[in-house]
Every structure is written in structure tokens, then in C-alpha cells.
Coordinates of C-alpha atoms (C1' of nucleotides) in Angstrom, one line a residue:
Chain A
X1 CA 0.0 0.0 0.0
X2 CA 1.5 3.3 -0.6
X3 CA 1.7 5.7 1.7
X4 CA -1.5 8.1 1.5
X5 CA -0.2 12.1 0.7
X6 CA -2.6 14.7 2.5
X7 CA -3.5 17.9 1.3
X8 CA -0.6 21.0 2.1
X9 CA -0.6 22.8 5.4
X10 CA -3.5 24.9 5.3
X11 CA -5.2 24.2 2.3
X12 CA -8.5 22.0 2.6
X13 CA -11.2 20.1 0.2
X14 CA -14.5 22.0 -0.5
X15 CA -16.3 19.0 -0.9
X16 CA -20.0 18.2 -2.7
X17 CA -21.9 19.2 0.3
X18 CA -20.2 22.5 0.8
X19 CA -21.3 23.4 -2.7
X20 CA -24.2 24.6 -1.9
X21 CA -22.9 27.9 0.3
X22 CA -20.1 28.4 -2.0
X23 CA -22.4 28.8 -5.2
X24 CA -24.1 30.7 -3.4
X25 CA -21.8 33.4 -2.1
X26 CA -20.3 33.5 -5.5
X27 CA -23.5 34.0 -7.2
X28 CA -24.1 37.1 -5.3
X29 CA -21.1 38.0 -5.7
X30 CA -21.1 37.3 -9.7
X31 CA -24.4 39.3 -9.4
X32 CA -23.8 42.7 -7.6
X33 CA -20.1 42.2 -10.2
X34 CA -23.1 43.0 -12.9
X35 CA -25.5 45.4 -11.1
X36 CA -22.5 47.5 -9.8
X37 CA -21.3 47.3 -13.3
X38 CA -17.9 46.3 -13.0
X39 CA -15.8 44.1 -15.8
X40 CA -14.3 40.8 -15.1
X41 CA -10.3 40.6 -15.2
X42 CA -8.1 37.8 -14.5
X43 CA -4.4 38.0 -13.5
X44 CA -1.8 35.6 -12.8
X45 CA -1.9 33.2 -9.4
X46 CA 1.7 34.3 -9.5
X47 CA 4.0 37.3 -10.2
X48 CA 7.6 38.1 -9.6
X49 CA 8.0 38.7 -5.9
X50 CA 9.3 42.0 -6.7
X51 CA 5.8 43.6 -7.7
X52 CA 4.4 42.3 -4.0
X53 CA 7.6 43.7 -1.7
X54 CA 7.5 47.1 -4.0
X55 CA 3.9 47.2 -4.3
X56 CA 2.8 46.4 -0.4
X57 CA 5.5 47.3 1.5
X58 CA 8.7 45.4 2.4
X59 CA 7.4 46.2 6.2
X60 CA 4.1 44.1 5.7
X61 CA 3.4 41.0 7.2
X62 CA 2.1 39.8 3.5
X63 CA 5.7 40.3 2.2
X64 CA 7.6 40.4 5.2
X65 CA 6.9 36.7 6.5
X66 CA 3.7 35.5 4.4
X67 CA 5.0 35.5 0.8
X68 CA 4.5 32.0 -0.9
X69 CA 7.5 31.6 -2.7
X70 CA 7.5 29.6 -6.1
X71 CA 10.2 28.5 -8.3
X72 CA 10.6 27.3 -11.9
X73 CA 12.2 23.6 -12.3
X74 CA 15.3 25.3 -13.8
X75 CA 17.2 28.5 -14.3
X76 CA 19.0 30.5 -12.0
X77 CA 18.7 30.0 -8.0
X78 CA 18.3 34.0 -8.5
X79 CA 15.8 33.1 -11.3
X80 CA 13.6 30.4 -9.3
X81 CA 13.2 32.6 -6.2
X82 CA 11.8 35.7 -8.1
X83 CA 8.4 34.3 -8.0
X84 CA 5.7 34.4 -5.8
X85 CA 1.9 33.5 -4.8
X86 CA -0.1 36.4 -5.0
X87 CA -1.0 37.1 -1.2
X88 CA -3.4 40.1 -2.3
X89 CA -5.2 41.1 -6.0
X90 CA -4.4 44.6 -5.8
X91 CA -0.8 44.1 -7.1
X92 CA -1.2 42.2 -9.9
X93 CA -4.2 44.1 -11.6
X94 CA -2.4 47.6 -11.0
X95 CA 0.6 45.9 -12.8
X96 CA -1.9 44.6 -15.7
X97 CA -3.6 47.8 -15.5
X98 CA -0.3 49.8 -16.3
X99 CA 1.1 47.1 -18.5
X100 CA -2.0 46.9 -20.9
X101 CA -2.2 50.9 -21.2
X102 CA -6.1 50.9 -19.6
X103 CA -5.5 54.1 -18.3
X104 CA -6.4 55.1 -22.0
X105 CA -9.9 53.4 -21.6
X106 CA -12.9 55.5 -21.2
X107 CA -12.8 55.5 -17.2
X108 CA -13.2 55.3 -14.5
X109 CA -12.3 52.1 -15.0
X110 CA -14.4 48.8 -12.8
X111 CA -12.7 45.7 -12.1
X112 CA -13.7 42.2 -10.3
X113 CA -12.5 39.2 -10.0
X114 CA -12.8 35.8 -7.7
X115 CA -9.9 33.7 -7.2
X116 CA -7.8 31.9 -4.6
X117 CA -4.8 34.2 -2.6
X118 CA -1.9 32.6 -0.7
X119 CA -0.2 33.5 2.0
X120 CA 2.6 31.2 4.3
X121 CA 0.6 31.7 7.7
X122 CA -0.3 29.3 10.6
X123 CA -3.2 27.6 9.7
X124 CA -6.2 28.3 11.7
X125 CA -10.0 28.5 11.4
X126 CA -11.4 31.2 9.0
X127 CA -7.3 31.2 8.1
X128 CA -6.1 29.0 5.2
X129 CA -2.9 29.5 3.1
X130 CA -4.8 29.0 0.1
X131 CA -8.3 31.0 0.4
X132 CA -10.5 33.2 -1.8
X133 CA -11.0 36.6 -2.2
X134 CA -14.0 38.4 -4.3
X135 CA -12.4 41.7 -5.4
X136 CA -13.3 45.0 -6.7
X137 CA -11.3 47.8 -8.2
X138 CA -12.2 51.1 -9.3
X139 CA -9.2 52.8 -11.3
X140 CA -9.4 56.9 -12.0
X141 CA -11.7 57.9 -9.7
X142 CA -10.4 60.0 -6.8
X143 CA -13.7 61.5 -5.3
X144 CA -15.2 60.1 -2.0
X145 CA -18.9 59.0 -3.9
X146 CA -16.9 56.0 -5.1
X147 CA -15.8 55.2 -1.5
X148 CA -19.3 55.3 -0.4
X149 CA -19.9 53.1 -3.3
X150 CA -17.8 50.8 -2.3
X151 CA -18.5 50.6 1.2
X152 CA -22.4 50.1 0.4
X153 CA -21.9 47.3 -2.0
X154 CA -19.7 45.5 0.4
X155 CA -22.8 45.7 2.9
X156 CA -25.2 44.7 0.7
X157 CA -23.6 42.0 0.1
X158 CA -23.1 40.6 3.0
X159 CA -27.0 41.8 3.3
X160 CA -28.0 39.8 0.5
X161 CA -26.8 36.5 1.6
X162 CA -28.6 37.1 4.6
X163 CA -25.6 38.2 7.3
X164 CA -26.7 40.5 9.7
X165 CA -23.9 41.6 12.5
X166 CA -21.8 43.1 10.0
X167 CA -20.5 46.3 10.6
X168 CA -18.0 48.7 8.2
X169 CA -15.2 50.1 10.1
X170 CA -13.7 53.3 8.5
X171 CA -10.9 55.9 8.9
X172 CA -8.9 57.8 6.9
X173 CA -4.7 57.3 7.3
X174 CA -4.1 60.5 5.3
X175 CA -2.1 60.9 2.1
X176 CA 1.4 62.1 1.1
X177 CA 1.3 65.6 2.3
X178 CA -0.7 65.0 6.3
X179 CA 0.8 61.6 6.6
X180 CA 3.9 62.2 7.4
X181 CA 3.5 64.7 10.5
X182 CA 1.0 62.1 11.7
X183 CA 3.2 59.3 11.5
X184 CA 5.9 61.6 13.8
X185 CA 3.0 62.3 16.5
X186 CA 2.8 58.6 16.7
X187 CA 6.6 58.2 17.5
X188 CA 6.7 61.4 20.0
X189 CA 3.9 59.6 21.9
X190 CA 4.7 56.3 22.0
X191 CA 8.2 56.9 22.5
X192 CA 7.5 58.4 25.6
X193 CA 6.1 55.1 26.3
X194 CA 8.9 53.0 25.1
X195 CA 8.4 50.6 28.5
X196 CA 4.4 49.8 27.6
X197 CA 4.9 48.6 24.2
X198 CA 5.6 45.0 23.3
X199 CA 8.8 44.4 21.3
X200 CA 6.9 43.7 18.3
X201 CA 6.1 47.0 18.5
X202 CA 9.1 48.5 19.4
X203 CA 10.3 47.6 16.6
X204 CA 6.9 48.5 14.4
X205 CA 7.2 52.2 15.7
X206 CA 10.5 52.4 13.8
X207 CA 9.6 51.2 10.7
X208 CA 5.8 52.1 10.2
X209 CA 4.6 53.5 13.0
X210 CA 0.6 53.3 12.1
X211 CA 0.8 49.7 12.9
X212 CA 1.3 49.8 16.4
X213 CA -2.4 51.0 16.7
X214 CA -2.6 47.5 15.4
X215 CA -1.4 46.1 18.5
X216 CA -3.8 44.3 20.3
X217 CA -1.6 44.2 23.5
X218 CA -1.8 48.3 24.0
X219 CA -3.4 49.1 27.1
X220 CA -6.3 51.3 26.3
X221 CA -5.6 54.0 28.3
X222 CA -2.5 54.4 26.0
X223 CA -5.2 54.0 22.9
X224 CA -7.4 56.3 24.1
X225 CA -4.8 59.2 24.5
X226 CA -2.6 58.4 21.1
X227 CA -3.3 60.7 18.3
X228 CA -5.8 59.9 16.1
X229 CA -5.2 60.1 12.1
X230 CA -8.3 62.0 12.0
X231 CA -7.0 64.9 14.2
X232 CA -4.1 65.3 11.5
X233 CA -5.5 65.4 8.2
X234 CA -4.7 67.9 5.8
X235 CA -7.5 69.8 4.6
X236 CA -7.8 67.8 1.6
X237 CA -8.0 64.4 3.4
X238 CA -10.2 65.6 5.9
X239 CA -12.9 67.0 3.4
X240 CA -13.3 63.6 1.2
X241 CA -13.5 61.8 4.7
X242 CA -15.9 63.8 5.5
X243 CA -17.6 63.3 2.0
X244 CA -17.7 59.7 2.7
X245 CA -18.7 59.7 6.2
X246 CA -21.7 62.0 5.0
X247 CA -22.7 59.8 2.0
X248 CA -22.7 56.7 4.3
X249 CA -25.3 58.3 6.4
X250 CA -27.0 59.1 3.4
X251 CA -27.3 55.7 1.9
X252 CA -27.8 54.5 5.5
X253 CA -25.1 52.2 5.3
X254 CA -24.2 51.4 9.3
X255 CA -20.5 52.1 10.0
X256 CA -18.3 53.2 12.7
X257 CA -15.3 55.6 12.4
X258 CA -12.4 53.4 14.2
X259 CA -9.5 55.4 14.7
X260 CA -7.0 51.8 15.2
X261 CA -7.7 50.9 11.8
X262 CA -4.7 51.0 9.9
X263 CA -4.6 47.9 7.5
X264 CA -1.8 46.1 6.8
X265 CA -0.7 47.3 3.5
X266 CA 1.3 50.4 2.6
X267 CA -0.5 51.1 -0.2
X268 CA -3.2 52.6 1.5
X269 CA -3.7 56.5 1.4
X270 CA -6.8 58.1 3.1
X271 CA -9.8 55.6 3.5
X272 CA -9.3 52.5 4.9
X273 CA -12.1 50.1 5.7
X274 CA -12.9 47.0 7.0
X275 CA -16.2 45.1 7.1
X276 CA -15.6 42.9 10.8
X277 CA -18.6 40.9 12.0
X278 CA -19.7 40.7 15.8
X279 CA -19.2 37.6 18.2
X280 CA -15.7 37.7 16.9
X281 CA -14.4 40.1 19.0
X282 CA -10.6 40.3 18.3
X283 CA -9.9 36.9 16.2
X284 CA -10.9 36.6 12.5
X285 CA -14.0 38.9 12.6
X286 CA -12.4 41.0 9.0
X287 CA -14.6 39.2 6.9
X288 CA -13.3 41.9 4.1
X289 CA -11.5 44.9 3.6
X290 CA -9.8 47.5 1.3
X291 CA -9.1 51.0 1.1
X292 CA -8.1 53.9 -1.7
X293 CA -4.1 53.7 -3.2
X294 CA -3.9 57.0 -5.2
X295 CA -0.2 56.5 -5.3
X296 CA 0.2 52.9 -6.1
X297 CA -0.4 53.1 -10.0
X298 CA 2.8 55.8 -9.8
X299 CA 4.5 53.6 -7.4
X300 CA 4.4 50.5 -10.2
X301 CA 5.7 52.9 -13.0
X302 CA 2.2 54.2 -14.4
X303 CA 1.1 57.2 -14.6
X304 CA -0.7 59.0 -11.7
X305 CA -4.1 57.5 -11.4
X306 CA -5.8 56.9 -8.1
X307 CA -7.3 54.2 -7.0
X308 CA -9.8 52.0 -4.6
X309 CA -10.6 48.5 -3.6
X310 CA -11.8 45.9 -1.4
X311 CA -11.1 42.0 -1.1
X312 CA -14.1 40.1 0.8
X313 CA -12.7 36.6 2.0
X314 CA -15.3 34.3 0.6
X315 CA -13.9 31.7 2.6
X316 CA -14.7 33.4 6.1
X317 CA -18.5 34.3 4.6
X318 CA -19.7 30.8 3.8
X319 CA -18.2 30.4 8.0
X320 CA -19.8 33.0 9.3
X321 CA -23.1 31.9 7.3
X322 CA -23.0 28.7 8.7
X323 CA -22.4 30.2 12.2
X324 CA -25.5 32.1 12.0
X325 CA -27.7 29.3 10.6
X326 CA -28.2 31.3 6.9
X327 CA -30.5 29.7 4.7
X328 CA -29.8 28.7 1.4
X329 CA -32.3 29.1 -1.6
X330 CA -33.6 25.9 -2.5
X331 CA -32.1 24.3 -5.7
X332 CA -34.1 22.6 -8.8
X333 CA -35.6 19.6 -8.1
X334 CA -33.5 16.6 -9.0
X335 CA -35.1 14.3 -11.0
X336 CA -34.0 10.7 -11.1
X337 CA -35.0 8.1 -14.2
X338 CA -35.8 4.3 -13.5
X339 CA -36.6 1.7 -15.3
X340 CA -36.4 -2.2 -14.9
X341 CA -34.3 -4.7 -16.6
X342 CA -31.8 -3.4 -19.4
X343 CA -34.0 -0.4 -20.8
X344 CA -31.4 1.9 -20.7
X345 CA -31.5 3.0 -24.2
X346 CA -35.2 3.8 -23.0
X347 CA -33.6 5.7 -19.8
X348 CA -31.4 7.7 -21.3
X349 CA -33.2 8.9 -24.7
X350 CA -35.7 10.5 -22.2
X351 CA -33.3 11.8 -19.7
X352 CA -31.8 13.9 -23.0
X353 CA -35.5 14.7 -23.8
X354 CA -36.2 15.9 -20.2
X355 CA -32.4 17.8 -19.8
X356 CA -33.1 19.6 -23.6
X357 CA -36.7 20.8 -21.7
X358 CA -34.3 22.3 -18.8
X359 CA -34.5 19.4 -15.8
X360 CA -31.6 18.1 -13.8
X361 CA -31.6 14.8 -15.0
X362 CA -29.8 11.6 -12.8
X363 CA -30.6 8.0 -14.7
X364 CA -29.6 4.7 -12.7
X365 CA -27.6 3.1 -15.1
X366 CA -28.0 -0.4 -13.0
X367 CA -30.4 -3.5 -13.1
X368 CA -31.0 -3.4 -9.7
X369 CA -34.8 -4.2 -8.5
X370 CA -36.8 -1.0 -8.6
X371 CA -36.9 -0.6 -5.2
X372 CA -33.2 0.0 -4.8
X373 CA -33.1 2.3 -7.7
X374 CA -35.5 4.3 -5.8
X375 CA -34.1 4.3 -2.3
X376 CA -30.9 5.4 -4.3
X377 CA -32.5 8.5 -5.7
X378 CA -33.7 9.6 -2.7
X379 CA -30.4 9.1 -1.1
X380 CA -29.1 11.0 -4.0
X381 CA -31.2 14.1 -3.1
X382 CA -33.9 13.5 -6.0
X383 CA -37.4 14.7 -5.3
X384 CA -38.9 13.6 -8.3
X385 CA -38.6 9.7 -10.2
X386 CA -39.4 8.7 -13.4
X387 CA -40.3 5.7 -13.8
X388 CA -40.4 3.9 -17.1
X389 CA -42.6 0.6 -17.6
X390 CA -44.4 -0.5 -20.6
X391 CA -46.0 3.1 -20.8
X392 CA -43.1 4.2 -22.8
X393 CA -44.3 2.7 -25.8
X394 CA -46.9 5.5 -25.7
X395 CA -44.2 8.5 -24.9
X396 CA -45.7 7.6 -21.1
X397 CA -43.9 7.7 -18.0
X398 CA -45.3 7.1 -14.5
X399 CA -44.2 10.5 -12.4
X400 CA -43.4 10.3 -9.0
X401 CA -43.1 12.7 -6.3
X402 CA -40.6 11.5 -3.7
X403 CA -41.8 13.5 -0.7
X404 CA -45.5 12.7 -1.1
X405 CA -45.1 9.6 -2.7
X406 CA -48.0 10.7 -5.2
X407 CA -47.7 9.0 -8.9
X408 CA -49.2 9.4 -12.3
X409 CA -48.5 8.7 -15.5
X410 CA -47.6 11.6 -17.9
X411 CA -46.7 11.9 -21.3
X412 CA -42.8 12.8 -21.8
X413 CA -43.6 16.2 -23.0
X414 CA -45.5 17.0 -20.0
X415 CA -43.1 15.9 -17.7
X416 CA -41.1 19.5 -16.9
X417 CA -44.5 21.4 -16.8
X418 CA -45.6 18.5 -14.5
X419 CA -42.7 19.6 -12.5
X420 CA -41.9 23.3 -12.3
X421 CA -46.1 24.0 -12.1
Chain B
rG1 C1' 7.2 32.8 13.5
rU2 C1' 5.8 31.7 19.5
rG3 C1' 2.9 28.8 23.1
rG4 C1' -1.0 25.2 24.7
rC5 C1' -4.3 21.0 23.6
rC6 C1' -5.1 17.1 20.3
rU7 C1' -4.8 12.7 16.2
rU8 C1' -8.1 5.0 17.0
rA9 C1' -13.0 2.6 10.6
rG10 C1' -15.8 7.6 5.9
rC11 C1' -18.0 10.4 10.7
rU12 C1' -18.7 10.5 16.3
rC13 C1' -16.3 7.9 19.9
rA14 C1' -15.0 3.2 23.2
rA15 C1' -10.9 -0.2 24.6
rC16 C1' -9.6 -1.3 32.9
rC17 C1' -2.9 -1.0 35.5
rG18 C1' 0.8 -2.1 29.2
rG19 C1' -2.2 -8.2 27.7
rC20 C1' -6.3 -10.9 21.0
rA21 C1' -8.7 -3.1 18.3
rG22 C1' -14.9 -2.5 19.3
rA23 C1' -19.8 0.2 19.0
rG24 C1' -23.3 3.7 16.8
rC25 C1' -24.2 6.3 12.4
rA26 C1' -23.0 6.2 7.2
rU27 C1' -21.8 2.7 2.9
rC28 C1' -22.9 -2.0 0.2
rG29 C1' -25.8 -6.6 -0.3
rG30 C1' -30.3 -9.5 1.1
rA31 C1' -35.6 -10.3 3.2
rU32 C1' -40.5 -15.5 -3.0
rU33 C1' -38.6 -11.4 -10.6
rG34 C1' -42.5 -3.4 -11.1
rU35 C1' -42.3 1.2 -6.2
rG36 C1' -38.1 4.4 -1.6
rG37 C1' -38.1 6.4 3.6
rU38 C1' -39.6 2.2 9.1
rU39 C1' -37.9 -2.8 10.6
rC40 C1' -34.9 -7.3 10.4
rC41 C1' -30.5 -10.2 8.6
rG42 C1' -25.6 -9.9 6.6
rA43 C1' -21.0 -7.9 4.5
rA44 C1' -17.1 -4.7 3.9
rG45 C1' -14.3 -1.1 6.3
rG46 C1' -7.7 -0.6 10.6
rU47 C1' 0.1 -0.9 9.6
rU48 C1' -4.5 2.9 16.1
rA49 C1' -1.4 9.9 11.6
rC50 C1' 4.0 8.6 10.3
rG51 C1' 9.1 7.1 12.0
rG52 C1' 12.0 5.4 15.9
rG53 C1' 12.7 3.8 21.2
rU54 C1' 11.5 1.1 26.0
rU55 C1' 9.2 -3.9 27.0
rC56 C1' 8.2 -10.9 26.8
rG57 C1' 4.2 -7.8 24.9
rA58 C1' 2.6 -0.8 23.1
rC59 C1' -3.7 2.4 20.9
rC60 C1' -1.7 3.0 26.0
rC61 C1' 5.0 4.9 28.2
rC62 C1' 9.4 8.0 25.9
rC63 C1' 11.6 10.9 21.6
rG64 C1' 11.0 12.9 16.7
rU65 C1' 8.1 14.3 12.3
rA66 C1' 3.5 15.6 10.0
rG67 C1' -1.4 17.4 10.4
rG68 C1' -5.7 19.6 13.1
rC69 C1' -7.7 23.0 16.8
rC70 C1' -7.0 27.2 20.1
rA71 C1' -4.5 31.7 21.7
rC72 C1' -0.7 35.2 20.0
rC73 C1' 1.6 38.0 15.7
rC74 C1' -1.3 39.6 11.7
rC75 C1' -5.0 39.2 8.5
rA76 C1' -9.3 37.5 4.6

RNA sequence: GUGGCCUUAGCUCAACCGGCAGAGCAUCGGAUUGUGGUUCCGAAGGUUACGGGUUCGACCCCCGUAGGCCACCCCA
């Protein structure tokens, strides 16, 4: 016997019973992709490493201890480690955006996309190293409707599938010209409190400062009195936050203004938001989250265009959906086709006929006694049997509903209307 | 990357002090040749995660590895 090989650290099987949620969450997705009007792009599962460190900072966790390294079977050592799993979308569709010319498209340009991220973590629940993201980007816009935008559609989405509980957080981080004085308030004040900080952030203070606010560990009278981004905005900054703040009340769209939220990435410049569901107070409660990157596109080498986005972690939605007990839509009917003996020519000419007219469509191909071919449909999640007998010489089958148990015979044409009425 | 708990059949779990690895559920087959769900009978399913060590003898004790869960770090 050989030995048996188990799926990679982290990664797991979404097996036939989980299809259900999953379809689900991604139709909705697919769906509010179309109503919000945004195009479908696809980008590698895999760029050189390079685009991630410049693009998200060297001092993120993504890049600084997550990054999935790849390698080619040959070429250089220097060659085989210049690749890397994409931890975030962001990256790689800025870097098609520049390299396909798009900022000459009629914009603003609206991207989506679903599709699996990696990123070398401890495994965890509602943390995988392989898990999936449904993104949206919006290229060339730089006014604070399109943040609203954003925000709302992430809420409706979550609304949609039927999770209540979740809350957008928001702030602002400020841009090139406020964030800089902000980021030296943080090290005036919590270098006057060298001895309350944990090493981790010690060492965070000195090379991006914002993310000690991340620190979970900070006493909260030091949170409460450490200056808030919000108090240092330039004018600029502080007027499209307050543009977005406004139109969220507008639309009604519940948020809070959380002065800790910083988000990981350095690409973020003014708002920052992150869609974190109750009952999950402190562990993986970020169910999504994104933010605007006016500079990134002039960071990659393209022109100056700014830019705003969110990832939503499909993976930690079809959780929380089974925490709460969502309910699914109920799917077709399944119809299963019977027969006796070897009439399988007989089965499966009127399981085409009954797929062409729009049915699901699952014929026993064995010569088992009826009765087991029955029992095995119902195992098999049918809710409707065809049974064919003599009848068929007629275009007849005998139709049988699985939860009442009621049966008649109906001519083959008549079989869907028999169902869907 | 740090720490704690854990791993026995597909699933949930037993197995006394170290003495022949079991049950329920699920699966498959059968209960006088055309109708399922209940019931009854039966079968199959295991290198006890993997590798070493101690012992006459290891699911059980020791070491290592892998994986899972939880809490950190951080995030989706």
C-alpha cells in the first residue's frame, strides 16, 4: 500500500456538500459584479516577488513573513526565487492595468475578480494558506462617492446572503502631504512610552509607526490618549473623509469611524475600511477589507491615477453563514430516471429529452430491483422519479413525487410542466 | 514565527494497570422477478497519523516528524 499524501498545510477540500454555500456566495457575488457594473479581469496566481515587496511594502506581514515563494524547475537560483503566490489582488491588476495601457480606456475604469490568494501563515480556522478573495477595483476615480460606493456594496452584500452583524469600520490614514506629521505624532507619543509597548512593536514604531495602533496588546488608556489620524488630516483628506462619512449616512449604510484601523498594506492612502462581524471580537472577525491607493499606479511605474478596492474573504463568509444558521435558496428539483431490466436506451433517450426541456436529470444506469433504484435517488437528493414501464411505448412515463409519494402517468412532453407547475 | 491542547474505521467515539482493536451512524448486499423512507439479517471497512525507542508484549509509556484545533503576531 502506498503511503497516503494529504493535502498542504493549510489548504482543505471544498467538498460536494459545501457546494451549496459556495455557489451561493459566489452567485451574489457574480451578481452585484453586474448590477455595480464592474468588468471581469483575471491576473496571474503568480507574479515576480518583486511587484508584491514594491507594491505592499517590504514592512508588511504579507511580504515580510507570508510570501508563498515559487520556483521554476530550472534557471538561476536568483531566477527560481523571483516568483511568488499572489497574497493580495491589488498588485497584480495595478501591474496589468499599467502594462495593458487601460488608463487610455474610457474610465473610471471597474474591475472584479474571484480567485484563490496565498499567503505562508499558521493555519487556523477562517485562516487557510490558500483561500479566496471576491475583489473589486475602481481605477481613475479619486472622489469620495466612489468610496461610499464601495462601502455600500460591500454591505449589501453581506445583506444579501442574509448576514446581519456586520459592521463597516472606517478611517482615513491620510495621504502624502498630512501623513507624514501624523506618523511623527505617533513616535513622539509612544516613544514616551517605550516601556508599555511589546517588542513587536518597538520595533513597528521604527519602521511604520501606524501599525502599532494594530497592537492588540496596547493598554487602552494608552489608545485612548494616542493621536488619532483623523485629528491630522490635511485639509484635503479631511474633506473627502468627510464626503464619505456623509454619504454613508445618506445611503444609511451602518459604520463606525475606528481610529485603530490602519490595515496592513502600505499602499493605503486616506480611506481605509474593514467590514468585521460581531461575536468575533478580536480573532478573525475582518470578513473583508480594502481602502483607496492614489499612489500605487505611480508607485508601479504608471502614470498617476488613483485608486480604490476591497477584497471580501469568501472563505470566512460561507463560515460565518454557517455560524449564523443562513438559509440557502432551494435548488431545482432533481429528478431521477428508473426503469427495470436493461432499458437503458429507454432511460437515457428520455433523460436527454427531459435535460433539452431544462430538468436536472440523474438516470440509474443499473439492473437493480426498482426498489433499490428508488431508495438510491432519494439518497441522492432526488425529489422527483421517473419511472419507465411499458408506458413508454406510448411517450408515457409514470411521475413520481418523492416527498409525497404521489404518482401518475404523464406523457414525456409534459413531464417539466408536470414539475416546475 | 511563538505557546497550549489534540490525532483509533468515511463520521462521532470506546478499549480497565501495558495483555487478542470495538460500537453507533454512514456505505454496500439480502428479506419469494414493477415502487423508496420504518424494521430485520448480513458484508465490507484498521500498519491505532507517520518514524524510531523502552518492554516478553505498546492504541496506551518516551523521543522525533506531519497534520488539526485554540490563543498570540497579523489578517481574509
Amino acid at each position: 500500500m502506498p503511503r497516503q499524501i494529504s493535502a498542504p498545510r493549510g489548504t482543505r477540500d471544498l467538498l460536494p456538500e459545501d457546494g451549496p454555500a459556495w455557489e451561493r456566495v459566489e452567485s451574489v457575488a457574480r451578481d452585484l459584479s453586474r448590477r455595480y457594473a464592474f468588468e471581469r479581469i483575471e491576473v496571474p496566481l503568480f507574479e515576480r516577488a518583486e511587484l508584491f515587496a514594491r507594491g505592499l511594502g517590504e514592512s508588511s506581514d504579507a511580504v515580510e513573513k507570508e510570501m508563498f515563494r515559487v520556483s521554476g524547475a530550472r534557471g538561476s537560483d536568483e531566477e527560481r526565487a523571483a516568483w511568488a503566490l499572489r497574497p493580495e489582488p491589488t498588485a497584480g491588476i495595478v501591474r496589468s492595468f499599467i502594462e495593458n495601457g487601460m488608463h487610455v480606456r474610457p474610465g473610471p475604469l471597474r474591475l472584479t475578480m474571484i480567485g484563490p490568494m496565498f499567503r505562508y501563515d499558521r493555519p487556523q480556522a477562517g485562516r487557510y494558506r490558500q483561500f479566496t478573495q471576491w475583489d473589486v477595483e475602481v481605477l481613475g476615480d479619486a472622489g469620495p462617492a466612489v468610496d461610499a460606493e464601495l462601502i455600500e456594496l460591500g454591505q449589501r452584500f453581506y445583506g444579501e446572503l442574509g448576514l446581519t452583524d456586520v459592521v463597516a469600520h472606517v478611517n482615513s490614514i491620510g495621504d502624502a502631504a498630512c501623513r507624514p506629521a501624523y506618523r511623527q505624532a505617533l513616535v513622539d507619543y509612544f516613544g514616551a512610552h517605550l516601556d508599555r509597548l511589546t517588542d513587536d512593536s518597538r520595533r513597528r514604531l521604527e519602521i511604520n509607526p501606524l501599525r502599532v495602533l494594530d497592537d492588540k496588546h496596547l493598554a487602552g488608556d494608552l489608545v485612548d490618549g494616542a493621536p488619532r489620524s483623523t485629528d491630522h488630516l490635511c485639509d484635503e483628506c479631511r474633506t473627502h473623509l468627510r464626503g464619505v462619512l456623509d454619504l454613508l449616512d445618506a445611503l444609511g449604510v451602518r459604520h463606525v469611524v475606528d481610529h485603530r484601523l490602519v490595515r496592513g498594506l502600505d499602499y493605503y492612502t486616506r480611506t481605509a475600511f474593514e467590514f468585521a462581524i460581531a461575536g468575533h471580537e478580536g480573532q478573525q472577525q475582518a470578513l473583508g477589507g480594502g481602502g483607496r491607493y492614489d499612489g500605487l499606479v505611480e508607485l508601479l511605474g504608471g502614470r498617476a491615477t488613483p485608486g480604490i478596492g476591497f477584497g471580501i474573504g469568501l472563505d470566512r463568509t460561507v463560515l460565518a453563514m454557517a455560524e449564523q444558521e443562513v438559509a440557502l435558496p432551494s435548488s431545482a428539483p432533481l429528478v431521477a430516471v428508473v426503469g427495470s431490466g436493461d432499458d437503458h436506451a429507454d432511460r437515457l433517450r428520455i433523460a436527454a429529452t427531459l435535460r433539452a426541456a431544462g430538468l436536472a436529470i440523474r438516470p440509474d444506469g443499473s439492473t437493480r430491483k426498482l426498489g433499490k433504484q428508488l431508495e438510491s435517488a432519494v439518497k441522492a437528493g432526488a425529489t422527483w422519479a421517473v419511472i419507465i414501464g411499458a408506458e413508454v411505448a406510448d411517450e408515457q412515463v409514470a411521475l413520481k413525487n418523492l416527498a409525497t409519494g404521489e404518482q401518475s402517468n404523464v406523457a414525456v412532453d409534459l413531464v417539466a410542466a408536470s414539475i416546475n407547475g
